Coordinates of C-alpha atoms in Angstrom, one line a residue:
M1 CA 40.3 47.4 -58.2
S2 CA 43.0 50.1 -58.0
F3 CA 44.1 51.9 -54.9
L4 CA 42.4 55.1 -56.1
E5 CA 39.1 53.5 -56.9
K6 CA 36.4 53.5 -54.3
P7 CA 34.3 50.3 -54.2
S8 CA 30.8 50.8 -55.5
P9 CA 28.0 50.0 -53.0
G10 CA 27.0 46.4 -53.5
K11 CA 29.9 45.7 -55.9
P12 CA 31.8 42.6 -54.9
L13 CA 35.6 43.0 -54.7
L14 CA 37.6 40.8 -57.0
D15 CA 39.1 37.7 -55.4
D16 CA 42.5 37.2 -57.0
T17 CA 42.8 33.7 -55.6
V18 CA 40.0 32.3 -57.7
P19 CA 41.7 30.2 -60.4
L20 CA 41.6 31.2 -64.1
T21 CA 41.3 28.5 -66.8
A22 CA 42.1 29.2 -70.4
V23 CA 41.1 27.2 -73.5
I24 CA 42.1 28.1 -77.1
E25 CA 38.8 27.9 -78.9
A26 CA 40.0 28.8 -82.4
S27 CA 42.7 30.4 -84.6
Q28 CA 42.4 32.9 -87.4
N29 CA 45.0 33.8 -90.1
L30 CA 45.5 37.5 -90.9
Q31 CA 47.8 38.9 -93.5
S32 CA 51.1 37.9 -91.9
H33 CA 50.3 36.3 -88.6
T34 CA 48.0 34.0 -86.8
E35 CA 45.8 35.0 -83.8
Y36 CA 44.6 32.6 -81.2
I37 CA 41.2 33.1 -79.6
I38 CA 41.3 32.1 -75.9
R39 CA 38.3 31.6 -73.7
V40 CA 39.2 32.5 -70.1
Q41 CA 37.0 31.6 -67.2
R42 CA 37.2 32.7 -63.6
G43 CA 36.1 29.9 -61.2
V44 CA 33.5 27.3 -62.1
S45 CA 30.8 29.5 -63.6
A46 CA 30.7 29.6 -67.4
D47 CA 28.9 32.9 -67.0
N48 CA 32.1 34.5 -65.7
S49 CA 34.1 34.1 -68.9
W50 CA 35.5 36.2 -71.7
Q51 CA 37.6 36.0 -74.8
V52 CA 41.2 37.4 -75.3
V53 CA 43.0 37.3 -78.6
R54 CA 46.8 36.6 -78.5
R55 CA 49.5 36.1 -81.1
Y56 CA 52.4 33.8 -80.8
S57 CA 54.6 36.8 -80.1
D58 CA 52.5 37.6 -77.1
F59 CA 53.1 34.2 -75.7
D60 CA 56.8 34.6 -76.3
V61 CA 56.8 37.9 -74.3
L62 CA 54.9 36.2 -71.5
N63 CA 57.4 33.4 -71.4
S64 CA 60.4 35.7 -71.3
S65 CA 58.9 37.5 -68.3
L66 CA 58.4 34.1 -66.5
M67 CA 62.0 32.9 -67.2
V68 CA 63.0 34.3 -63.8
C69 CA 61.2 31.4 -62.1
G70 CA 63.8 29.0 -63.3
I71 CA 61.3 26.4 -64.6
S72 CA 61.4 25.1 -68.2
L73 CA 58.0 25.9 -69.6
P74 CA 56.7 24.0 -72.7
L75 CA 56.4 27.0 -75.1
P76 CA 56.4 25.7 -78.7
P77 CA 59.5 26.9 -80.6
K78 CA 59.5 29.7 -83.2
K79 CA 59.2 28.9 -86.9
L80 CA 59.9 31.5 -89.6
I81 CA 59.1 29.5 -92.7
G82 CA 55.8 27.6 -93.2
N83 CA 54.2 29.1 -90.1
M84 CA 50.9 29.7 -91.9
D85 CA 50.3 26.1 -92.9
R86 CA 47.1 24.6 -91.6
E87 CA 48.7 21.6 -90.1
F88 CA 51.4 23.6 -88.4
I89 CA 48.9 26.0 -86.9
A90 CA 46.9 23.1 -85.5
E91 CA 50.0 21.6 -84.0
R92 CA 51.1 25.0 -82.5
Q93 CA 47.6 25.5 -81.0
R94 CA 47.9 22.2 -79.2
G95 CA 51.4 23.2 -77.9
L96 CA 50.2 26.6 -76.8
Q97 CA 47.3 25.0 -75.0
A98 CA 49.7 22.7 -73.1
Y99 CA 51.7 25.9 -72.2
L100 CA 48.6 27.6 -70.9
D101 CA 47.7 24.6 -68.8
S102 CA 51.2 24.5 -67.3
I103 CA 51.1 28.1 -66.0
T104 CA 47.5 28.2 -64.9
Q105 CA 47.9 25.0 -62.9
H106 CA 51.1 26.2 -61.2
P107 CA 50.3 27.8 -57.8
L108 CA 52.8 30.6 -58.0
L109 CA 52.8 31.3 -61.7
S110 CA 49.0 31.4 -61.9
S111 CA 48.9 34.1 -59.2
S112 CA 51.5 36.4 -60.8
L113 CA 50.5 39.7 -62.2
T114 CA 52.1 38.9 -65.5
V115 CA 49.9 35.9 -66.1
K116 CA 46.8 37.6 -64.8
K117 CA 47.3 40.5 -67.1
F118 CA 47.9 38.2 -70.1
L119 CA 44.6 36.4 -69.5
D120 CA 42.5 39.2 -67.9
P121 CA 43.7 42.6 -69.2
N122 CA 40.6 44.5 -68.1
N123 CA 41.0 43.7 -64.4
Y124 CA 44.8 43.9 -64.2
C125 CA 45.7 46.8 -66.4
A126 CA 46.8 49.2 -63.6
N127 CA 50.4 49.9 -62.6
Y128 CA 49.9 48.9 -58.9
T129 CA 53.4 49.8 -57.8
E130 CA 53.2 53.3 -59.3
I131 CA 49.8 53.9 -57.8
A132 CA 50.9 52.7 -54.4
L133 CA 54.0 54.9 -54.5
Q134 CA 51.9 57.9 -55.3
Q135 CA 49.6 57.2 -52.4
V136 CA 52.4 56.6 -50.0
S137 CA 54.2 59.8 -51.0
M138 CA 51.0 61.8 -50.7
Y139 CA 50.5 60.4 -47.2
F140 CA 54.0 61.2 -46.1
R141 CA 53.7 64.8 -47.1
S142 CA 51.6 65.3 -44.0
N143 CA 53.8 63.0 -41.9
L144 CA 57.4 64.1 -42.2
K145 CA 58.6 61.4 -39.8
W146 CA 59.0 58.7 -42.5
E147 CA 60.9 58.6 -45.7
V148 CA 60.6 56.1 -48.6
L149 CA 64.0 54.6 -49.6
E150 CA 63.0 52.2 -52.4
P151 CA 60.1 50.0 -53.6
L152 CA 60.6 46.3 -52.9
R153 CA 59.2 44.9 -56.2
D154 CA 57.6 41.5 -56.3
I155 CA 58.9 40.2 -53.0
G156 CA 55.3 39.0 -52.3
W157 CA 52.8 37.1 -54.3
R158 CA 49.8 39.3 -53.6
I159 CA 49.0 41.5 -56.7
R160 CA 47.2 44.3 -54.8
K161 CA 49.8 44.6 -52.0
K162 CA 53.1 46.5 -52.5
Y163 CA 56.1 46.9 -50.3
F164 CA 58.5 49.7 -49.7
L165 CA 61.7 50.0 -47.6
I166 CA 61.4 53.1 -45.5
K167 CA 63.3 54.8 -42.6
N168 CA 62.4 56.9 -39.6
K169 CA 64.2 60.2 -39.9
E170 CA 64.7 60.1 -36.1
Q171 CA 66.4 56.7 -36.4
P172 CA 68.2 56.9 -39.8
K173 CA 70.0 53.6 -39.4
E174 CA 66.9 51.5 -38.8
R175 CA 64.9 50.0 -41.7
Y176 CA 61.2 49.4 -41.8
L177 CA 58.8 47.6 -44.1
L178 CA 55.8 49.6 -45.4
S179 CA 53.0 47.7 -47.1
W180 CA 50.0 49.2 -49.0
V181 CA 47.2 46.9 -49.7
D182 CA 43.7 47.0 -51.1
L183 CA 40.9 45.7 -48.9
G184 CA 39.6 42.4 -50.0
P185 CA 36.2 40.6 -50.6
D186 CA 36.3 39.1 -47.1
K187 CA 36.3 42.5 -45.3
F188 CA 33.2 42.2 -43.1
L189 CA 34.1 44.6 -40.3
S190 CA 32.7 48.1 -40.5
D191 CA 35.1 50.9 -41.1
K192 CA 34.9 51.9 -37.5
D193 CA 35.4 48.4 -36.1
L194 CA 38.3 47.9 -38.5
Q195 CA 40.0 51.0 -37.3
S196 CA 39.5 49.9 -33.7
A197 CA 41.0 46.4 -34.5
M198 CA 44.0 47.9 -36.2
K199 CA 44.6 50.3 -33.3
L200 CA 44.5 47.3 -31.0
F201 CA 47.2 45.5 -32.9
T202 CA 49.4 48.5 -33.4
N203 CA 52.2 48.4 -30.8
L204 CA 50.8 45.1 -29.3
S205 CA 53.8 43.5 -27.6
T206 CA 53.7 39.6 -27.6
P207 CA 56.6 37.3 -28.4
Y208 CA 54.8 35.3 -31.2
L209 CA 53.3 38.1 -33.2
C210 CA 55.4 40.4 -35.4
P211 CA 54.9 44.0 -34.0
L212 CA 52.8 46.4 -36.1
L213 CA 54.2 49.9 -35.5
F214 CA 51.7 52.0 -37.5
S215 CA 48.5 51.5 -39.4
S216 CA 46.1 53.6 -41.3
T217 CA 42.9 52.4 -43.1
S218 CA 40.6 54.1 -45.6
E219 CA 37.5 53.0 -47.3
S220 CA 39.4 50.9 -49.9
S221 CA 43.0 50.3 -48.6
A222 CA 45.4 50.2 -45.7
L223 CA 48.9 51.4 -45.0
L224 CA 51.0 49.4 -42.5
I225 CA 54.5 49.8 -41.1
R226 CA 56.5 47.1 -39.2
P227 CA 60.2 46.2 -38.7
F228 CA 62.1 45.0 -41.7
S229 CA 63.9 41.7 -41.1
E230 CA 67.1 41.5 -43.1
K231 CA 67.2 37.8 -42.5
G232 CA 63.9 37.3 -44.3
S233 CA 61.1 34.9 -43.6
L234 CA 61.1 31.3 -42.6
R235 CA 60.6 30.4 -46.2
D236 CA 63.7 32.5 -47.1
H237 CA 65.6 30.5 -44.5
I238 CA 64.4 27.2 -45.9
C239 CA 65.1 28.1 -49.5
K240 CA 68.4 29.8 -48.7
A241 CA 67.1 32.9 -50.5
K242 CA 67.7 36.6 -50.3
P243 CA 64.7 38.4 -48.9
R244 CA 64.7 41.3 -51.4
E245 CA 64.6 39.1 -54.5
S246 CA 61.4 38.4 -56.6
Y247 CA 59.3 35.7 -55.1
L248 CA 59.2 33.8 -58.4
K249 CA 62.9 33.7 -58.4
K250 CA 63.1 32.7 -54.8
Y251 CA 60.4 30.1 -54.5
C252 CA 59.4 28.6 -57.9
N253 CA 62.4 26.4 -58.2
P254 CA 64.8 26.8 -55.3
K255 CA 68.1 25.0 -55.8
K256 CA 69.3 24.9 -52.2
S257 CA 66.1 24.4 -50.2
Q258 CA 66.4 22.1 -47.3
G259 CA 64.2 20.9 -44.4
L260 CA 65.0 21.8 -40.8
E261 CA 66.4 19.6 -38.1
L262 CA 63.9 18.0 -35.7
P263 CA 64.7 20.4 -32.7
Q264 CA 64.0 23.4 -35.0
I265 CA 60.8 21.8 -36.3
K266 CA 59.6 21.1 -32.7
L267 CA 60.5 24.6 -31.5
Y268 CA 59.2 26.6 -34.4
G269 CA 56.1 24.5 -34.7
R270 CA 55.2 25.0 -31.0
Q271 CA 55.8 28.7 -31.2
I272 CA 53.6 29.0 -34.3
L273 CA 50.9 27.1 -32.5
E274 CA 51.2 29.4 -29.5
G275 CA 50.7 32.4 -31.8
L276 CA 47.6 30.8 -33.4
K277 CA 46.2 30.0 -29.9
L278 CA 46.7 33.5 -28.8
L279 CA 44.8 34.9 -31.8
H280 CA 41.9 32.3 -31.4
E281 CA 41.4 33.1 -27.8
A282 CA 41.1 36.8 -28.7
S283 CA 38.4 35.9 -31.4
V284 CA 40.8 37.1 -34.1
F285 CA 40.6 35.1 -37.4
F286 CA 43.9 34.7 -39.3
G287 CA 43.8 32.2 -42.2
H288 CA 47.1 33.5 -43.7
L289 CA 49.7 31.2 -42.1
H290 CA 52.5 30.2 -44.5
A291 CA 56.2 30.1 -44.3
S292 CA 56.5 33.6 -45.9
N293 CA 54.4 35.0 -43.1
V294 CA 56.6 33.8 -40.3
I295 CA 59.7 35.8 -39.2
V296 CA 62.4 34.1 -37.2
D297 CA 64.0 36.6 -34.8
N298 CA 66.7 35.3 -32.4
G299 CA 65.2 31.8 -32.5
V300 CA 61.6 33.0 -31.9
C301 CA 58.9 32.6 -34.6
Q302 CA 56.6 35.6 -35.1
L303 CA 53.5 35.5 -37.2
M304 CA 53.3 38.4 -39.6
D305 CA 50.3 40.0 -41.4
V306 CA 47.9 38.9 -38.7
E307 CA 45.7 41.8 -39.8
N308 CA 45.0 40.2 -43.2
G309 CA 41.9 38.4 -42.1
M310 CA 40.4 41.7 -40.8
L311 CA 41.3 43.5 -44.0
G312 CA 39.4 40.9 -46.0
V313 CA 42.2 39.8 -48.3
P314 CA 41.8 36.1 -49.3
S315 CA 44.4 33.4 -48.2
V316 CA 47.0 32.1 -50.6
L317 CA 45.8 28.6 -49.8
R318 CA 42.2 29.4 -50.5
P319 CA 42.1 27.4 -53.8
S320 CA 43.2 24.4 -51.8
F321 CA 40.8 24.4 -48.9
T322 CA 37.8 25.4 -50.9
Q323 CA 38.1 21.9 -52.4
L324 CA 37.6 20.3 -49.0
R325 CA 34.2 20.8 -47.4
K326 CA 35.4 19.8 -43.9
I327 CA 37.6 22.9 -43.8
N328 CA 34.8 25.4 -43.3
T329 CA 35.8 27.3 -40.1
T330 CA 38.6 29.8 -39.4
E331 CA 40.3 27.4 -37.0
S332 CA 40.3 24.5 -39.4
I333 CA 41.8 26.9 -42.0
D334 CA 44.6 27.7 -39.6
V335 CA 45.2 24.1 -38.8
F336 CA 45.2 23.2 -42.5
C337 CA 47.8 26.0 -43.1
F338 CA 49.9 24.8 -40.2
G339 CA 50.0 21.3 -41.9
H340 CA 51.5 23.0 -45.0
I341 CA 54.1 24.9 -43.0
L342 CA 55.0 21.7 -41.0
F343 CA 55.4 19.8 -44.3
E344 CA 57.7 22.6 -45.7
M345 CA 59.8 22.7 -42.5
T346 CA 60.2 18.9 -42.8
Y347 CA 60.9 18.4 -46.5
G348 CA 62.1 21.8 -47.6
R349 CA 59.2 22.4 -49.9
P350 CA 55.4 22.8 -49.6
P351 CA 53.2 19.8 -50.6
D352 CA 52.4 19.5 -54.3
S353 CA 48.7 18.9 -53.6
V354 CA 46.4 17.9 -50.8
P355 CA 45.4 15.3 -49.5
V356 CA 48.8 13.8 -48.9
D357 CA 48.8 10.0 -48.1
Q358 CA 52.4 9.1 -49.1
Y359 CA 55.3 10.9 -47.4
P360 CA 59.0 10.8 -48.3
P361 CA 61.0 8.8 -45.7
V362 CA 62.3 10.9 -42.8
P363 CA 63.6 9.8 -39.4
Y364 CA 60.9 11.8 -37.6
T365 CA 58.0 9.5 -37.2
T366 CA 56.3 11.9 -34.8
V367 CA 56.3 14.6 -37.5
V368 CA 54.7 12.3 -40.0
S369 CA 52.1 11.3 -37.5
V370 CA 51.0 15.0 -37.1
L371 CA 51.1 15.5 -40.8
Q372 CA 48.8 12.6 -41.4
S373 CA 46.4 13.9 -38.8
I374 CA 46.1 17.1 -40.9
L375 CA 46.8 16.5 -44.5
S376 CA 45.7 12.8 -45.1
T377 CA 42.6 11.9 -47.1
E378 CA 41.0 10.6 -43.9
A379 CA 41.7 13.9 -42.0
C380 CA 40.4 16.0 -44.8
K381 CA 37.2 14.0 -44.9
S382 CA 36.5 13.4 -41.2
G383 CA 38.1 16.5 -39.6
M384 CA 41.4 17.7 -38.2
P385 CA 42.7 18.3 -34.7
T386 CA 42.4 21.7 -33.0
V387 CA 45.3 24.0 -32.2
S388 CA 45.1 22.9 -28.6
Q389 CA 45.2 19.2 -29.5
L390 CA 48.2 19.8 -31.7
I391 CA 50.0 21.4 -28.8
Q392 CA 49.4 18.3 -26.7
T393 CA 50.8 15.9 -29.3
P394 CA 54.2 14.2 -28.4
L395 CA 55.9 16.3 -31.1
F396 CA 55.2 19.6 -29.4
S397 CA 54.1 18.9 -25.8
D398 CA 57.7 18.7 -24.4
V399 CA 59.0 21.9 -26.0
K400 CA 60.3 24.3 -23.4
L401 CA 59.3 27.9 -24.1
Q402 CA 61.0 31.0 -22.8
Q403 CA 57.8 32.7 -22.1
S404 CA 56.3 31.1 -19.0
D405 CA 53.5 33.6 -18.3
K406 CA 50.1 33.0 -19.9
L407 CA 49.7 35.3 -22.9
Q408 CA 46.5 37.0 -23.9
I409 CA 45.2 39.8 -26.0
K410 CA 42.6 41.9 -24.3
V411 CA 39.9 42.8 -26.8
P412 CA 37.0 45.1 -25.8
S413 CA 33.7 43.2 -25.7
R414 CA 32.1 45.3 -28.5
L415 CA 35.0 44.7 -30.8
K416 CA 35.1 41.0 -29.9
E417 CA 31.4 40.7 -30.9
A418 CA 32.1 42.5 -34.2
L419 CA 35.0 40.1 -34.9
K420 CA 32.7 37.1 -34.1
T421 CA 30.1 38.4 -36.6
A422 CA 32.7 39.1 -39.3
K423 CA 34.2 35.6 -38.7
E424 CA 30.8 34.0 -39.3
S425 CA 30.3 36.0 -42.5
L426 CA 33.7 34.9 -43.7
E427 CA 32.9 31.2 -43.0
K428 CA 29.5 31.6 -44.7
R429 CA 31.1 32.9 -47.9
L430 CA 33.6 30.0 -47.8
Q431 CA 30.9 27.4 -47.3
E432 CA 28.7 28.8 -50.1
E433 CA 31.7 28.7 -52.4
Q434 CA 32.5 25.1 -51.4
R435 CA 28.8 24.2 -52.1
V436 CA 28.9 25.6 -55.6
L437 CA 32.2 23.9 -56.3
H438 CA 30.9 20.6 -55.0
Q439 CA 27.9 20.8 -57.2
H440 CA 30.1 21.6 -60.2
R441 CA 32.3 18.6 -59.5
R442 CA 29.3 16.3 -59.3
L443 CA 27.9 17.6 -62.5
T444 CA 31.3 17.3 -64.2
R445 CA 31.8 13.8 -63.1
A446 CA 28.3 12.9 -64.3
Q447 CA 29.0 14.4 -67.7
S448 CA 32.4 12.7 -67.9
H449 CA 30.9 9.4 -67.0
H450 CA 28.1 9.9 -69.5
G451 CA 30.5 10.6 -72.3
S452 CA 33.0 7.9 -71.4
E453 CA 33.7 5.0 -73.9
E454 CA 32.6 2.4 -71.4
E455 CA 29.3 4.3 -70.8
R456 CA 28.7 4.6 -74.5
K457 CA 29.2 0.9 -75.0
R458 CA 26.8 0.2 -72.1
R459 CA 24.2 2.4 -73.6
K460 CA 24.6 0.7 -77.0
I461 CA 24.1 -2.7 -75.4
L462 CA 21.0 -1.5 -73.5
A463 CA 19.6 0.1 -76.7
R464 CA 20.1 -3.2 -78.6
K465 CA 18.4 -5.2 -75.8
K466 CA 15.5 -2.7 -75.7
S467 CA 15.2 -2.9 -79.5
R468 CA 15.0 -6.7 -79.5
Q469 CA 12.5 -6.6 -76.6
S470 CA 10.4 -4.1 -78.5
A471 CA 10.5 -6.2 -81.6
Y472 CA 9.5 -9.3 -79.7
E473 CA 6.6 -7.4 -78.1
N474 CA 5.5 -6.1 -81.5
E475 CA 5.5 -9.7 -82.9
E476 CA 3.4 -10.9 -80.0
D477 CA 1.0 -8.0 -80.4
A478 CA 0.7 -8.8 -84.2
S479 CA 0.1 -12.5 -83.5
I480 CA -2.7 -11.7 -81.0
R481 CA -4.3 -9.3 -83.5
N482 CA -4.2 -11.8 -86.3
N483 CA -5.8 -14.5 -84.1
N484 CA -8.5 -12.1 -83.1
N485 CA -9.1 -11.0 -86.7
S486 CA -9.4 -14.6 -88.0
G487 CA -12.0 -15.5 -85.3
S488 CA -14.2 -12.5 -85.9
G489 CA -14.1 -12.6 -89.8
A490 CA -15.1 -16.3 -90.3
S491 CA -18.6 -16.9 -91.8
S492 CA -21.3 -18.1 -89.4
P493 CA -22.6 -21.7 -89.9
P494 CA -25.8 -21.8 -92.1
T495 CA -29.1 -22.1 -90.3
C496 CA -32.6 -22.6 -91.6
P497 CA -35.1 -19.9 -91.3
S498 CA -37.5 -20.2 -88.3
S499 CA -35.5 -23.2 -87.1
P500 CA -34.6 -23.6 -83.5
T501 CA -31.2 -22.6 -82.3
P502 CA -28.8 -25.4 -83.1
P503 CA -27.3 -27.2 -80.2
S504 CA -24.0 -25.8 -78.9
T505 CA -21.0 -26.9 -80.9
T506 CA -18.4 -25.7 -78.5
G507 CA -15.1 -27.6 -79.1
I508 CA -16.5 -29.2 -82.4
P509 CA -14.5 -28.5 -85.5
F510 CA -16.0 -26.1 -88.0
R511 CA -16.6 -28.7 -90.7
L512 CA -18.3 -31.1 -88.4
S513 CA -20.6 -28.5 -87.0
F514 CA -21.5 -27.5 -90.6
F515 CA -22.5 -31.1 -91.5
L516 CA -24.5 -31.4 -88.3
C517 CA -26.5 -28.4 -89.3
I518 CA -27.2 -29.8 -92.8
S519 CA -28.3 -33.1 -91.3
V520 CA -30.7 -31.4 -88.9
S521 CA -32.2 -29.4 -91.8
L522 CA -32.8 -32.5 -93.9
S523 CA -34.5 -34.3 -91.1
L524 CA -36.9 -31.5 -90.8

């Protein structure tokens, strides 16, 4: 949905984190080129699918736009002669399928606007940067305090969120970050309660939350202003990246990324946990913790975009924790996200997938112990620690914090109740999505097992056994019928008229009983 579009009543907002899968169903030759018919599906429901038609040149343009990521993608090479041969087209189709699989399964590439537009042009046809710039400029016409300096293109992964570098005319040397974002499908606060919550967080002064200087919300979007950090985020620090560069260039294949030393891991981890604890005690749901949402200012970690949960935008890690049914509360989501950020601080990169049971060797056994308590298979199945329990672990319990006073956010009781209700609705949507995904996985496993070679062999053996058993039973039935028929069809032994009933001949052979009857007749 664009920034200008007002959501229709009852119309669900699009969740950009739901994975897209793409399968090339067929190809067709036209006059001078070949078109590939691609079936694209959002999520696990086959009902939510559509077809797009792409030429090889379209794949080539897509690949050129993704070269900034620094990853060698398996696009089949061009061929000028013989490119209409049937065998060549079949081989190229297999290569293009492998290429689609590589980009749709990559966590950063799959979320990029370029890939989304290639696979789903109907929902991603708008120029979001231009629309956001128009809206911001229109807003600043009535607020002459601020001035837009430049758009910061693609510094974040979120498609419907755009960033601008701005300045306050009263402080021309200071730089600020303006973000314009669409409200998301997890927006469960009423417009009035959302405005109250945003007002609460504007100018809130706490050491572990990045200050929000200004906010304005509408029925479909929000405008936010906060300080701009020239040093960038914690992820920029880990990847040795420049904050203003494209996130694909910075994070897809960083060349100089490096984990932190143990004292930094302990200090930053404890500060992040304190920020989460502060939010949880105020009944504020977050769910958006990752290294790009942490700013390090003079050795102090500050959580950024804490308003994301209230604005309803889905988490970048949602595709991961929807796979794990034990992660079904907002606190367990934050702990799960903390496990990712702790892994990245330790190894210089986020985990490839979760659960994680094998860890590269590091001298920090206390770090690995905490990681196992969050990201291991056992933890994902049986449950993870709480934020308070993590603070009490040996890794973080002895960290000395500059802030000695107890921190708290005073939330009005009415707003706290509204936040609690919205949190429950968010968790309910997550649990329903997990249930549907779990059923789909069970069905897929059953179908895969049914179609496996081993299962087919087993069914053949059972079928042969059943056939032999049926044949044996048929033979027995035929034998019994033959015996019955032979007994009922034999001629009765001759008897004389008006003669008494002959004595029983049970057990006497037929011929003997016949002669006995003749003898009796003659004697009479």
